Every structure is written in C-alpha cells, then in structure tokens.
Amino acid sequence: MNAVSPPKPHGGRIVDLRVDAERAALLKQLAMDLPDVVLNERHMCDLELLATGAFSPLTGFMVQADHAAVCDRMRLSDGTLWPIPICLDVSEDRARRLEAGQSVALRDPEGFLLGVMHLADIWPAAVEDEARAVYGTLDRSHPGVDFLLQRAGNFYLGGPVEVISLPIHYDFKQIRRTPAEIRALHQRLGWQRVVGFTTRNPVHRPQYELTLAAMRQARANLLLLPFVGVARPEDIDHYTRVRCYQEILRHYPPDTAMLNLLPLAVRLAGPRNALLHAIIAKNFGCTHFIVGRDHGSPGLDMEGRPFYDCRETRALAADMAQELDIGILSFDEMCYLPYEDEYRFADQVPAETQTLRLTGSQIRQRLRSGRRIPEWASFPEVVAELQRAWPPPRRQGFTVFLTGLSGAGKSTIAKVLYSRFLEIGDRPVTLLDGDIVRHHLSSELTFSKEHRDVNVRRIGFVASEITKNRGIAICAPIAPYRSTRREIRRSIEAYGGFIEVHVSTPLAVCEQRDRKGMYAKARAGLIKGFTGVDDPYEAPEKPELRIDTEELTPDEAAQQVLVYLGQRGFL
Ligand code: PPS
C-alpha cells in the first residue's frame, strides 16, 4: 500500500498546511508512486482555504465522524463548532480503487501536483440526508442541493492534507492574501478592531451604508472579503466585481477599509453559511462580523418562498457569537429616504415616510435592459464598471433557441432569421441547426435521453460562448427536456439574452408534412424512440414566444421573433 506518514497535528491557532521546501521535495518524489486524485474547481477552492488556514481548525478534508457530526449538530466530532461539510467527493469508480491508510497525490486538472492527502476514511455519501441537514431542503432549485444531488461524486475521501503548492491564480495577486498575512497587516497598521463583510455581489449604496454603520457601531475598520471562488452562473463575474470593490474602497474614509479576495465556492446554506463566514472572518483576524439581511441565501424556492428565514439566521449567529469569539452585527435592510436624501435601517423609518430601494437583482435587471441606475442606488463609478460588463441590450449578444417537434418548422425559421441578422449586420451570427450540430459536434450521439441531453448541452455551451462574445446564436434542436433547456437558459442569461421560441406546430401537422419520411418510419416501428411518437416532448411552460407554423409563412414566423427582439431592445 502507498502510504506516507502524516505530519503531526497542527499546534497553532491558524492552520498552515503548506510544507517547507525539504518536505515538498520529498513529497514530490513519493507522489510519483501514489495514485492521483484530480481536483475540480470546487475542491481547489476548498484546498486553498484549508491550506492557508481560512478554514482553521480544519487540517484536511473531513473524515466520516466529523462529516456526520457537522451534518447532525454543526460540530466537529471533538465538539468544535463547524457548520458545513468540507469534503472531497469522488466517483464510486475512483473510490473503489483506493483504500484507507493509503496516501494520494492531489493534482489540478492539468496534472500539476498540489499536495498529498493521507486517506483516513472512504465512505459513500448519503447526499439526500446531507442536503436535508445542511440546506434544510431537497428542492433542486437550490444550487447547493442541485450540486450535491446531481453533480457531486457519490463517495467521500477524508484525511489530513499536506500542501505543496497553492492553486495558481494569475489575477489580482496583490489582494489574495492569507489569513496570517492579513492579521500581520492589521497589526502593522494598528487595526485592533476589524469588522468583516463577506459578499458575492457588488457593493451598492445600501451595502456601503450598512458597512459604514457597522464600522461606527463596532468602532472598527473594515475588511471586505468578497467570494471569488466557484459562483452561480447568473452571478456577476469576479473580475467585474473586484473592479467595483476597488472603486468602492475610495469612498471610505482614508485607510479604514481593506479588500481581500476569498476563493470560497458558494454553498448558500443560509444560517449555516452565516456561521461559516463568521469563522472565516475570525480566522482573518476580524473582531466583528456583519450578518446581512438575507445572508447566504439563494433567494426563493420553487414555490416562491424564501429558502431561509432571515430571523433564524441572525438568531443562530447571535447565539454562537460568544463561542466563536466574534461580535455579530446583524442589521435590518437599509432603505433610502428621498426627501431627507439619506439611508436608514428599515426598522428605524417612521411610518408614512416615503422610502425607495433597489435590490441587487433589480439593479442587475436594469443593467440588462439598459435602464438608468440612479445615484442614490449605486455609485456612478460602480455603475460604469457594471455597464462595461453588461452593456445595454443593443450591444449584448443573444441566443434565439427554437425548440419543437421534428418538422415543426424550426430550421426554416432559423434560416430566415440567419439571413435577416446578417442583413442587419451589427453582430456576428452563428446558426446551430439540429442537423448541422449532429453532423459537426455530436456525430457519435444517439437519440437516447442521455445523449439528447449531451447534444443539447453542447449546443448550449457553444451558444453561451457566442453570446458572451456579443454575437448572435440561433439554435434549432428538438431539445425535448425542460430541465436541460432551463440549465442552458441559466448559462446563457449570465452573458446576454436568451429567447426561447417554442415552435408549437401540432404533431398531426408535423406528421402530415413528414418531409424526411421519419414519422412514417417511426410509425412503422423502423425508428425507435422518435420524439412525439414513442418518445416525450416536454413543451416549454413560459417561452418568450410560441409560434405555430400551421398558418404562418416562415417570413411571418421570423418577423414575430424580430419584433420581439426589437421590443426587448436587442435590435
Ligand atoms: S435532440 O433531441 O434535440 O437531440 O434532437 P436533434 O439533435 O434536434 O435532432 C433531431 C433530428 O434528428 C432526426 N431524428 C430524430 N428526431 C427525433 N427522435 C429520433 N429518434 C430521431 N432520429 C433521427 C430528426 O429528423 C430531427 O430532425 P428535425 O430537423 O428536427 O426534423
């Protein structure tokens, strides 16, 4: 068995899993004979936070007893408060070829050696139990639940880690400091009281006012800790956000605020998340921590109800403050009083007083639709940065996604649109017709559910790249499954417009047309699993447009799309 003797447990308060040059040389030598575990982006975020001590007191990926205790009672098995599992998930196939007691080489996706892990435990993940315990729901629209249930590996590896090299970053290197570096900096600057603020969104005026209020209340300086790890597709990219934070920093009184990036993969576990962030802030030397109104929440569930009760989040953080040895500052929402031209906490506004508020998502929507963002809602420099990344629709890319049965008229409408967009000539245009894609991108795929999903995801990926680069993608696959289309919509809407057009021509009409003779073959049993005949088509519930080509010419159908695009400001 390949085993390297693990290091002695860490004695200090802030963990540092990075080994010295001598140990690194030895581990590199030994790693050549160790089995590899290739880390994904999430694992690398966790590894970095483990390595630098942002996750102190953790000294590796969780073992089974710690994982169980964290899920059950938000504590490690030794009783230390810890709210969220930090686990290394792998496929069953990978897990079956490893055994406890062995050491493994942790590599990045390019094969670069990051560290060595000494396996203490390998166990199957009970993902549903974990989702219920950590996220309090099995609702798939929760990104954390969706990740656990759909995408995470179904086995966990646990054990201490020795880190040879941190994951490499080429961006914003000067503001990617470790907890020890930040603590040292605080000491050098004489910052004895520091309030931490974590965020995955740009800081607009209400958040700015909130942090100022916290700084006043705690008589502290500010450490702004934005997340720049794995985010949700719809979140604003971290390059843009960091430029916004740099602008915001200039608005604080001189030398009172500091920015440091946190490579945390978002989990959005509500109350538990607030605790995790407080622990991280504490590790970065904060004496106080701000729990925002809807801290660590993904918003609304499938039924339109909030996933988490913000009062519960605040109460939990307040209960644990003493044990965490950090002052928790939890505030109500801030709103703007136009007459007074100032911000106040919602619970301090006299009744009948007119207030205004624009949430982060409302600001995002305004950006996307090219509407003005008032100065009371966000600083002009921040808005300018956001507008550079999110220009008005006229300068955004977009995807027209035509879905419907075979023979519904998708390809014909797509061809008309292709010509019309080229005629307009303001953006590069790409046609991703079902047949073209199957020929060039997906020739090895069948029409099984699994393969159709792969096919449609490939189309979605190409379309999102085109949209990101401000071009026009016209897609015309059958794309029979709602959840896959929803997934694609999210990845494209992160960059520009997504216009789902349900070409809803009835089956009887498609079958009567039967241009390729496929329906006849399917009815005769010569083709199995033909959409609409013996394979399902899940019609879109809320497409941007529904077009039945039974009584429309292709030009008229395309015209409807063009008019819609004009109304939305894309043309
Ligand atoms: S999917 O479901 O989105 O992956 O399908 P797509 O890539 O658009 O391919 C659909 C075209 O392939 C032909 N074809 C079939 N369609 C449906 N079911 C089965 N089993 C099948 N086998 C072949 C069919 O002619 C479709 O062409 P269009 O252009 O849509 O008429």
Coordinates of C-alpha atoms and ligand atoms in Angstrom, one line a residue:
M1 CA 0.0 0.0 0.0
N2 CA 1.3 3.5 -0.8
A3 CA 1.4 5.5 2.4
V4 CA 3.5 8.4 3.6
S5 CA 3.5 9.0 7.3
P6 CA 1.2 12.0 8.0
P7 CA 2.6 15.1 9.8
K8 CA 2.0 15.8 13.5
P9 CA -1.3 17.6 14.2
H10 CA -1.0 21.4 14.0
G11 CA -0.5 23.2 17.2
G12 CA -1.1 26.8 16.4
R13 CA -4.4 28.5 16.1
I14 CA -4.2 29.4 12.4
V15 CA -3.5 26.3 10.4
D16 CA -1.0 26.4 7.6
L17 CA -0.9 23.2 5.6
R18 CA 1.9 24.3 3.3
V19 CA 5.0 22.3 3.7
D20 CA 8.6 23.6 3.6
A21 CA 10.9 23.1 0.7
E22 CA 12.5 20.0 2.1
R23 CA 9.2 18.2 2.8
A24 CA 7.9 19.4 -0.6
A25 CA 10.8 17.8 -2.4
L26 CA 10.3 14.5 -0.5
L27 CA 6.5 14.5 -1.2
K28 CA 7.1 15.3 -4.9
Q29 CA 9.4 12.2 -5.1
L30 CA 6.9 10.0 -3.3
A31 CA 3.9 11.3 -5.3
M32 CA 5.3 9.7 -8.4
D33 CA 4.2 6.3 -7.0
L34 CA 0.9 7.5 -5.4
P35 CA -2.5 7.2 -7.1
D36 CA -3.8 10.5 -8.4
V37 CA -6.9 12.3 -7.3
V38 CA -7.7 15.1 -9.8
L39 CA -9.4 18.1 -8.1
N40 CA -12.1 20.1 -9.7
E41 CA -12.6 23.8 -9.2
R42 CA -14.6 23.5 -6.0
H43 CA -12.1 21.2 -4.5
M44 CA -9.3 23.6 -5.3
C45 CA -11.1 26.4 -3.6
D46 CA -11.5 24.3 -0.5
L47 CA -7.9 23.1 -0.7
E48 CA -6.7 26.7 -0.8
L49 CA -8.8 27.8 2.2
L50 CA -7.7 24.7 4.1
A51 CA -4.1 25.3 3.2
T52 CA -3.9 28.9 4.2
G53 CA -5.9 28.5 7.4
A54 CA -9.0 30.3 6.4
F55 CA -10.8 27.1 7.4
S56 CA -8.9 26.7 10.7
P57 CA -9.0 24.5 12.7
L58 CA -9.6 22.0 9.8
T59 CA -6.4 20.3 8.7
G60 CA -7.7 18.4 5.8
F61 CA -10.9 17.2 4.0
M62 CA -13.4 15.9 6.6
V63 CA -13.3 12.4 7.9
Q64 CA -16.6 10.4 8.3
A65 CA -17.1 11.1 12.0
D66 CA -16.6 14.9 11.5
H67 CA -18.9 14.9 8.5
A68 CA -21.6 13.1 10.4
A69 CA -21.2 15.4 13.5
V70 CA -21.3 18.5 11.3
C71 CA -24.5 17.4 9.5
D72 CA -26.1 16.4 12.8
R73 CA -25.2 19.1 15.2
M74 CA -23.0 21.6 13.4
R75 CA -19.9 20.5 15.3
L76 CA -16.8 18.5 14.5
S77 CA -16.5 15.2 16.4
D78 CA -14.4 16.9 19.1
G79 CA -17.2 19.4 19.7
T80 CA -15.7 22.4 17.9
L81 CA -18.4 24.5 16.2
W82 CA -18.4 23.9 12.4
P83 CA -21.5 24.3 10.2
I84 CA -20.8 22.9 6.7
P85 CA -19.1 19.8 5.4
I86 CA -15.8 20.4 3.7
C87 CA -15.4 17.1 1.8
L88 CA -13.5 15.7 -1.1
D89 CA -16.1 13.9 -3.3
V90 CA -15.1 11.4 -6.0
S91 CA -16.8 8.9 -8.2
E92 CA -17.6 5.5 -7.0
D93 CA -15.2 4.1 -9.6
R94 CA -12.3 6.2 -8.2
A95 CA -13.2 5.4 -4.6
R96 CA -13.3 1.7 -5.2
R97 CA -9.7 1.8 -6.4
L98 CA -8.4 3.4 -3.2
E99 CA -8.2 2.3 0.4
A100 CA -7.9 3.9 3.8
G101 CA -4.4 4.1 5.1
Q102 CA -3.1 5.0 1.7
S103 CA -1.8 8.4 0.5
V104 CA -2.9 10.0 -2.7
A105 CA -1.5 12.8 -4.9
L106 CA -3.8 15.7 -5.2
R107 CA -3.5 17.3 -8.7
D108 CA -5.1 20.1 -10.5
P109 CA -6.9 19.3 -13.8
E110 CA -3.7 19.8 -15.7
G111 CA -1.9 17.3 -13.6
F112 CA 0.1 19.8 -11.5
L113 CA 0.8 18.4 -8.1
L114 CA -0.8 20.5 -5.3
G115 CA -0.5 18.2 -2.3
V116 CA -0.6 14.8 -0.7
M117 CA -3.6 13.6 1.3
H118 CA -3.4 10.7 3.8
L119 CA -6.6 8.8 3.5
A120 CA -8.2 8.1 6.8
D121 CA -11.7 7.3 5.6
I122 CA -13.5 6.4 2.3
W123 CA -17.3 6.3 2.5
P124 CA -20.4 6.5 0.4
A125 CA -22.1 9.9 0.5
A126 CA -25.7 9.9 1.7
V127 CA -26.4 13.0 -0.4
E128 CA -30.1 13.4 0.4
D129 CA -29.5 13.2 4.2
E130 CA -26.7 15.7 3.8
A131 CA -28.9 18.1 1.7
R132 CA -31.7 17.9 4.3
A133 CA -29.3 18.5 7.2
V134 CA -27.2 21.2 5.7
Y135 CA -29.5 23.0 3.3
G136 CA -32.8 22.1 5.0
T137 CA -34.4 21.2 1.7
L138 CA -34.3 18.8 -1.2
D139 CA -35.5 21.5 -3.6
R140 CA -33.4 21.1 -6.8
S141 CA -33.7 24.8 -7.5
H142 CA -31.3 25.3 -4.5
P143 CA -27.9 25.4 -6.1
G144 CA -26.2 23.7 -3.2
V145 CA -28.8 20.9 -3.3
D146 CA -28.6 20.6 -7.0
F147 CA -24.8 20.3 -6.8
L148 CA -25.0 17.6 -4.1
L149 CA -27.7 15.6 -5.8
Q150 CA -26.8 15.9 -9.4
R151 CA -23.2 16.7 -9.8
A152 CA -21.1 15.8 -6.8
G153 CA -19.3 12.5 -6.7
N154 CA -21.0 9.9 -4.6
F155 CA -18.1 8.9 -2.4
Y156 CA -16.1 11.0 0.1
L157 CA -12.4 10.8 0.8
G158 CA -11.3 12.2 4.2
G159 CA -8.0 12.8 5.8
P160 CA -5.2 15.2 6.6
V161 CA -3.6 17.1 3.7
E162 CA -0.1 18.4 3.1
V163 CA 0.0 21.2 0.6
I164 CA 3.0 21.6 -1.8
S165 CA 1.6 24.4 -3.9
L166 CA -1.5 26.6 -3.7
P167 CA -3.8 26.6 -6.8
I168 CA -2.3 29.1 -9.2
H169 CA -4.1 32.5 -9.8
Y170 CA -2.9 35.0 -12.3
D171 CA -5.4 37.7 -11.4
F172 CA -5.4 40.2 -8.6
K173 CA -2.4 38.6 -6.9
Q174 CA -1.9 41.5 -4.5
I175 CA -5.2 41.1 -2.9
R176 CA -5.2 37.4 -2.4
R177 CA -3.5 37.4 1.0
T178 CA -3.7 34.5 3.5
P179 CA -5.2 35.0 7.0
A180 CA -1.8 35.2 8.6
E181 CA -0.7 37.9 6.1
I182 CA -3.9 39.9 6.8
R183 CA -3.5 39.5 10.6
A184 CA 0.1 40.7 10.3
L185 CA -1.1 43.7 8.2
H186 CA -3.7 44.6 10.7
Q187 CA -1.1 44.5 13.4
R188 CA 1.3 46.7 11.4
L189 CA -1.4 49.2 10.8
G190 CA -2.6 49.1 14.4
W191 CA -6.0 47.9 13.5
Q192 CA -7.3 46.3 16.7
R193 CA -10.9 46.2 15.9
V194 CA -11.9 44.9 12.5
V195 CA -15.3 44.2 11.1
G196 CA -15.6 41.6 8.3
F197 CA -18.1 41.8 5.5
T198 CA -18.4 38.9 3.1
T199 CA -20.3 39.2 -0.2
R200 CA -20.8 37.6 -3.6
N201 CA -22.5 40.7 -5.1
P202 CA -21.3 44.2 -6.0
V203 CA -21.4 46.7 -3.1
H204 CA -24.1 49.2 -3.9
R205 CA -25.1 52.2 -1.8
P206 CA -27.2 50.2 0.8
Q207 CA -24.4 47.7 1.4
Y208 CA -21.9 50.6 1.6
E209 CA -24.1 52.4 4.1
L210 CA -24.5 49.2 6.1
T211 CA -20.8 48.6 6.4
L212 CA -20.3 52.3 7.5
A213 CA -22.9 51.8 10.1
A214 CA -21.2 48.6 11.3
M215 CA -17.8 50.4 11.4
R216 CA -19.3 53.1 13.5
Q217 CA -21.1 50.8 15.8
A218 CA -18.1 48.5 16.4
R219 CA -15.6 51.4 16.2
A220 CA -13.7 49.2 13.8
N221 CA -12.0 49.2 10.5
L222 CA -13.5 47.2 7.6
L223 CA -12.2 44.0 5.9
L224 CA -14.2 43.4 2.8
L225 CA -14.0 39.7 1.9
P226 CA -15.7 39.0 -1.5
F227 CA -16.1 35.5 -2.7
V228 CA -14.2 34.8 -5.9
G229 CA -14.4 31.0 -6.0
V230 CA -17.0 28.9 -7.8
A231 CA -20.1 31.1 -8.2
R232 CA -23.6 30.7 -9.7
P233 CA -23.8 31.1 -13.4
E234 CA -26.0 34.2 -13.0
D235 CA -23.6 35.9 -10.6
I236 CA -21.6 38.8 -11.9
D237 CA -18.1 37.6 -12.8
H238 CA -15.5 38.3 -10.2
Y239 CA -13.2 40.4 -12.5
T240 CA -16.0 43.0 -12.8
R241 CA -16.9 42.8 -9.1
V242 CA -13.4 43.3 -8.0
R243 CA -13.0 46.4 -10.1
C244 CA -16.3 47.6 -8.5
Y245 CA -14.9 46.9 -5.0
Q246 CA -11.8 48.8 -5.8
E247 CA -13.9 51.8 -6.7
I248 CA -16.0 51.5 -3.6
L249 CA -12.9 51.4 -1.4
R250 CA -12.2 55.0 -2.4
H251 CA -15.4 56.1 -0.8
Y252 CA -14.5 55.0 2.8
P253 CA -12.5 57.4 5.0
P254 CA -8.8 57.1 4.1
D255 CA -7.1 53.9 5.5
T256 CA -10.2 52.5 7.1
A257 CA -11.1 49.7 4.7
M258 CA -9.2 46.8 3.2
L259 CA -10.1 44.4 0.4
N260 CA -9.0 40.7 0.2
L261 CA -10.4 38.0 -2.1
L262 CA -11.7 34.8 -0.8
P263 CA -11.7 31.7 -3.1
L264 CA -14.8 30.2 -1.5
A265 CA -17.1 28.0 -3.5
V266 CA -20.6 29.3 -2.7
R267 CA -22.9 27.0 -0.8
L268 CA -25.8 29.3 0.1
A269 CA -26.8 27.3 3.2
G270 CA -28.5 30.2 4.9
P271 CA -27.9 30.1 8.7
R272 CA -25.1 27.6 8.5
N273 CA -23.5 29.8 5.8
A274 CA -23.5 32.8 8.1
L275 CA -21.6 30.8 10.7
L276 CA -19.1 29.6 8.2
H277 CA -18.4 33.1 7.0
A278 CA -18.1 34.3 10.6
I279 CA -15.5 31.6 11.3
I280 CA -13.6 32.6 8.2
A281 CA -13.7 36.2 9.1
K282 CA -12.4 35.3 12.6
N283 CA -9.6 33.4 11.0
F284 CA -8.7 36.6 9.0
G285 CA -8.4 38.4 12.3
C286 CA -11.8 40.1 12.4
T287 CA -13.2 41.0 15.8
H288 CA -16.7 41.6 14.4
F289 CA -18.8 40.3 11.6
I290 CA -21.8 41.6 9.7
V291 CA -24.7 39.2 9.1
G292 CA -26.7 40.8 6.3
R293 CA -30.5 40.7 5.9
D294 CA -30.6 37.5 3.7
H295 CA -27.2 36.2 4.5
G296 CA -26.0 33.2 2.4
S297 CA -29.4 32.6 0.8
P298 CA -30.2 31.7 -2.8
G299 CA -33.4 33.7 -2.7
L300 CA -36.7 32.0 -3.4
D301 CA -37.6 28.3 -3.7
M302 CA -39.8 26.6 -6.4
E303 CA -42.9 27.8 -4.6
G304 CA -41.6 31.4 -4.5
R305 CA -41.0 31.3 -0.7
P306 CA -37.6 32.3 0.8
F307 CA -35.4 29.3 1.4
Y308 CA -34.4 30.6 4.8
D309 CA -35.9 32.8 7.5
C310 CA -33.5 35.7 8.0
R311 CA -34.5 35.9 11.7
E312 CA -33.3 32.3 12.2
T313 CA -30.0 33.2 10.5
R314 CA -29.5 36.2 12.7
A315 CA -30.6 34.3 15.9
L316 CA -28.2 31.4 15.2
A317 CA -25.3 33.8 14.5
A318 CA -26.1 35.7 17.7
D319 CA -26.3 32.5 19.8
M320 CA -22.9 31.3 18.6
A321 CA -21.1 34.7 18.8
Q322 CA -19.6 34.0 22.2
E323 CA -18.4 30.6 21.3
L324 CA -17.0 31.9 18.1
D325 CA -15.4 34.8 20.0
I326 CA -16.6 37.4 17.4
G327 CA -19.0 40.2 17.7
I328 CA -22.0 39.7 15.4
L329 CA -23.6 42.7 13.9
S330 CA -26.9 41.9 12.3
F331 CA -28.9 44.6 10.7
D332 CA -32.2 45.1 9.0
E333 CA -32.5 46.2 5.4
M334 CA -31.3 49.7 4.5
C335 CA -33.6 52.0 2.5
Y336 CA -33.3 55.4 1.0
L337 CA -35.4 58.4 2.2
P338 CA -35.6 60.6 -0.9
Y339 CA -36.8 63.7 1.0
E340 CA -34.1 63.5 3.6
D341 CA -31.6 62.2 1.0
E342 CA -30.2 59.6 3.3
Y343 CA -30.1 55.9 4.1
R344 CA -31.7 54.5 7.2
F345 CA -32.4 51.0 8.6
A346 CA -35.9 50.0 7.6
D347 CA -36.9 49.4 11.2
Q348 CA -35.9 53.0 12.1
V349 CA -38.0 54.7 9.4
P350 CA -41.1 56.5 10.8
A351 CA -44.4 55.2 9.5
E352 CA -45.8 57.0 6.4
T353 CA -42.3 58.1 5.3
Q354 CA -41.6 57.6 1.7
T355 CA -38.7 55.2 1.1
L356 CA -37.0 53.8 -2.0
R357 CA -35.0 50.7 -2.5
L358 CA -33.5 48.8 -5.4
T359 CA -32.3 45.3 -4.7
G360 CA -29.1 43.9 -6.2
S361 CA -31.2 41.8 -8.6
Q362 CA -33.3 44.8 -9.6
I363 CA -30.1 46.7 -10.4
R364 CA -29.0 43.7 -12.5
Q365 CA -32.2 43.7 -14.4
R366 CA -32.0 47.4 -15.0
L367 CA -28.4 47.0 -16.3
R368 CA -29.6 44.2 -18.7
S369 CA -32.4 46.1 -20.1
G370 CA -30.3 49.3 -20.4
R371 CA -32.3 51.4 -17.9
R372 CA -30.7 54.1 -15.8
I373 CA -29.5 53.3 -12.3
P374 CA -30.0 56.3 -10.0
E375 CA -27.1 57.7 -8.0
W376 CA -28.9 57.0 -4.7
A377 CA -28.9 53.3 -5.5
S378 CA -25.2 52.9 -6.6
F379 CA -22.1 54.9 -7.0
P380 CA -21.6 56.1 -10.6
E381 CA -18.1 54.5 -10.9
V382 CA -19.6 51.2 -9.8
V383 CA -22.4 51.5 -12.4
A384 CA -19.9 52.4 -15.1
E385 CA -17.9 49.3 -14.3
L386 CA -21.0 47.1 -14.4
Q387 CA -22.2 48.7 -17.6
R388 CA -18.8 47.9 -19.2
A389 CA -19.5 44.2 -18.4
W390 CA -23.3 44.4 -19.0
P391 CA -23.8 46.8 -21.9
P392 CA -27.4 47.7 -22.9
P393 CA -29.2 45.0 -24.9
R394 CA -28.4 46.8 -28.2
R395 CA -24.7 45.8 -27.5
Q396 CA -25.3 42.5 -25.8
G397 CA -25.1 39.1 -27.5
F398 CA -28.2 36.9 -27.5
T399 CA -29.4 33.4 -28.4
V400 CA -32.6 32.5 -30.2
F401 CA -33.4 29.0 -29.1
L402 CA -36.0 27.3 -31.3
T403 CA -37.4 24.1 -29.8
G404 CA -40.2 21.9 -31.0
L405 CA -41.0 18.6 -32.7
S406 CA -39.3 17.3 -35.8
G407 CA -40.9 19.0 -38.8
A408 CA -42.4 21.9 -36.7
G409 CA -40.5 24.5 -38.8
K410 CA -37.6 25.3 -36.5
S411 CA -34.9 25.0 -39.2
T412 CA -36.8 27.1 -41.7
I413 CA -37.4 29.9 -39.2
A414 CA -33.8 29.7 -38.2
K415 CA -32.6 30.1 -41.8
V416 CA -34.8 33.2 -42.3
L417 CA -33.5 34.7 -39.1
Y418 CA -29.9 33.9 -40.1
S419 CA -30.3 35.9 -43.3
R420 CA -32.1 38.8 -41.6
F421 CA -29.5 39.1 -38.9
L422 CA -26.7 39.1 -41.5
E423 CA -28.7 41.7 -43.4
I424 CA -28.8 43.9 -40.3
G425 CA -25.1 43.2 -39.9
D426 CA -24.3 44.6 -36.4
R427 CA -23.1 41.3 -34.8
P428 CA -21.6 38.0 -36.0
V429 CA -24.2 35.3 -36.5
T430 CA -23.9 31.5 -36.0
L431 CA -26.6 29.0 -37.0
L432 CA -26.6 25.9 -34.8
D433 CA -29.3 23.9 -36.5
G434 CA -30.1 20.4 -35.2
D435 CA -28.7 18.6 -38.3
I436 CA -25.6 20.8 -38.5
V437 CA -24.8 20.1 -34.9
R438 CA -25.4 16.4 -35.1
H439 CA -23.0 16.4 -38.1
H440 CA -20.2 18.5 -36.7
L441 CA -20.4 18.4 -33.0
S442 CA -22.4 15.3 -32.0
S443 CA -22.0 12.7 -34.7
E444 CA -21.3 9.9 -32.2
L445 CA -24.5 10.5 -30.2
T446 CA -27.8 8.6 -30.4
F447 CA -31.3 9.7 -29.5
S448 CA -31.3 8.2 -26.0
K449 CA -32.4 10.6 -23.3
E450 CA -28.8 10.8 -22.0
H451 CA -27.4 11.5 -25.5
R452 CA -30.0 14.1 -26.3
D453 CA -29.1 15.9 -23.1
V454 CA -25.4 15.8 -24.1
N455 CA -26.2 17.1 -27.5
V456 CA -28.4 20.0 -26.2
R457 CA -25.8 20.9 -23.6
R458 CA -23.1 21.1 -26.2
I459 CA -25.3 23.4 -28.2
G460 CA -25.9 25.4 -25.0
F461 CA -22.2 25.7 -24.4
V462 CA -21.4 26.9 -27.9
A463 CA -24.3 29.4 -27.8
S464 CA -23.2 30.7 -24.4
E465 CA -19.7 31.3 -25.7
I466 CA -21.1 33.2 -28.7
T467 CA -23.5 35.2 -26.5
K468 CA -20.6 36.0 -24.1
N469 CA -18.6 37.4 -27.1
R470 CA -21.6 39.5 -28.1
G471 CA -22.7 37.6 -31.1
I472 CA -26.0 36.0 -32.1
A473 CA -26.5 32.3 -31.8
I474 CA -29.6 30.7 -33.5
C475 CA -30.2 27.2 -32.2
A476 CA -32.8 24.8 -33.6
P477 CA -32.7 21.4 -31.9
I478 CA -35.8 19.5 -30.7
A479 CA -34.4 19.8 -27.2
P480 CA -37.3 17.8 -25.7
Y481 CA -36.4 18.1 -22.0
R482 CA -37.4 21.1 -19.8
S483 CA -34.7 20.8 -17.2
T484 CA -31.9 20.7 -19.8
R485 CA -33.4 23.8 -21.5
R486 CA -33.6 25.5 -18.1
E487 CA -30.0 24.7 -17.5
I488 CA -28.9 26.2 -20.8
R489 CA -31.0 29.3 -20.2
R490 CA -29.2 30.0 -17.0
S491 CA -25.8 29.6 -18.5
I492 CA -26.7 31.9 -21.4
E493 CA -28.5 34.5 -19.4
A494 CA -25.3 35.0 -17.5
Y495 CA -23.9 36.7 -20.6
G496 CA -26.8 38.1 -22.6
G497 CA -30.3 37.4 -24.0
F498 CA -31.9 34.0 -24.2
I499 CA -35.1 33.9 -26.3
E500 CA -36.8 30.6 -26.1
V501 CA -39.2 30.1 -29.1
H502 CA -41.5 27.2 -28.8
V503 CA -42.3 26.2 -32.4
S504 CA -45.6 24.7 -31.3
T505 CA -46.9 23.3 -34.6
P506 CA -49.1 20.3 -33.6
L507 CA -47.9 16.8 -34.0
A508 CA -50.6 16.0 -36.6
V509 CA -49.3 18.8 -38.8
C510 CA -45.7 17.8 -38.4
E511 CA -46.6 14.2 -39.2
Q512 CA -48.6 15.2 -42.2
R513 CA -45.7 17.3 -43.6
D514 CA -43.2 14.4 -42.9
R515 CA -40.6 16.0 -45.2
K516 CA -37.9 13.5 -44.3
G517 CA -40.3 10.5 -44.1
M518 CA -39.2 9.9 -40.5
Y519 CA -42.6 9.8 -38.9
A520 CA -43.7 7.1 -41.4
K521 CA -40.7 5.1 -40.4
A522 CA -41.3 5.7 -36.7
R523 CA -45.0 4.6 -37.0
A524 CA -43.8 1.6 -38.9
G525 CA -41.5 0.8 -36.0
L526 CA -38.4 1.2 -38.1
I527 CA -37.1 4.1 -35.9
K528 CA -37.5 3.6 -32.1
G529 CA -37.8 6.5 -29.6
F530 CA -38.9 9.1 -32.1
T531 CA -40.0 12.4 -30.4
G532 CA -43.7 12.8 -30.4
V533 CA -44.3 9.2 -31.5
D534 CA -42.8 7.0 -28.8
D535 CA -40.5 9.5 -27.0
P536 CA -41.6 12.5 -24.9
Y537 CA -41.6 16.2 -25.8
E538 CA -41.9 18.4 -22.7
A539 CA -43.4 21.7 -24.1
P540 CA -41.9 24.9 -22.6
E541 CA -44.1 26.4 -19.9
K542 CA -43.1 30.0 -20.3
P543 CA -41.2 30.5 -23.5
E544 CA -40.6 34.1 -24.7
L545 CA -42.5 33.3 -27.8
R546 CA -44.8 30.5 -29.0
I547 CA -45.2 30.2 -32.8
D548 CA -47.4 27.7 -34.6
T549 CA -46.3 27.5 -38.2
E550 CA -49.5 25.8 -39.4
E551 CA -50.9 29.0 -40.7
L552 CA -47.8 31.2 -40.9
T553 CA -45.3 31.6 -43.6
P554 CA -41.6 31.3 -42.5
D555 CA -41.2 35.0 -43.1
E556 CA -44.2 35.8 -40.9
A557 CA -42.9 33.5 -38.1
A558 CA -39.4 35.0 -38.3
Q559 CA -41.0 38.5 -38.2
Q560 CA -42.5 37.7 -34.8
V561 CA -39.1 36.9 -33.4
L562 CA -37.6 40.1 -34.9
V563 CA -40.4 42.3 -33.4
Y564 CA -39.9 40.6 -30.0
L565 CA -36.2 41.3 -30.2
G566 CA -36.9 44.9 -31.1
Q567 CA -39.2 45.3 -28.1
R568 CA -36.6 43.9 -25.8
G569 CA -34.0 46.4 -27.2
F570 CA -31.7 43.8 -28.8
L571 CA -32.3 45.2 -32.3
Ligands
PPS1 S1 -32.4 16.4 -29.9 O1 -33.5 15.6 -29.2 O2 -32.5 17.8 -29.6 O3 -31.1 15.9 -29.5 O4 -32.6 16.2 -31.4 P1 -31.9 16.9 -32.7 O5 -30.4 17.0 -32.5 O6 -32.5 18.3 -32.9 O7 -32.1 16.0 -33.9 C1 -33.4 15.9 -34.4 C2 -33.3 15.5 -35.9 O8 -32.9 14.1 -36.0 C3 -33.8 13.3 -36.7 N1 -34.0 12.1 -35.8 C4 -34.8 12.1 -34.7 N2 -35.5 13.0 -34.1 C5 -36.2 12.7 -33.0 N3 -36.2 11.4 -32.5 C6 -35.4 10.4 -33.1 N4 -35.4 9.2 -32.5 C7 -34.7 10.8 -34.2 N5 -33.9 10.1 -35.1 C8 -33.5 10.9 -36.0 C9 -35.0 14.1 -37.0 O9 -35.2 14.2 -38.3 C10 -34.7 15.5 -36.4 O10 -34.7 16.5 -37.4 P2 -35.6 17.8 -37.5 O11 -34.7 18.8 -38.2 O12 -35.8 18.3 -36.1 O13 -36.8 17.5 -38.2

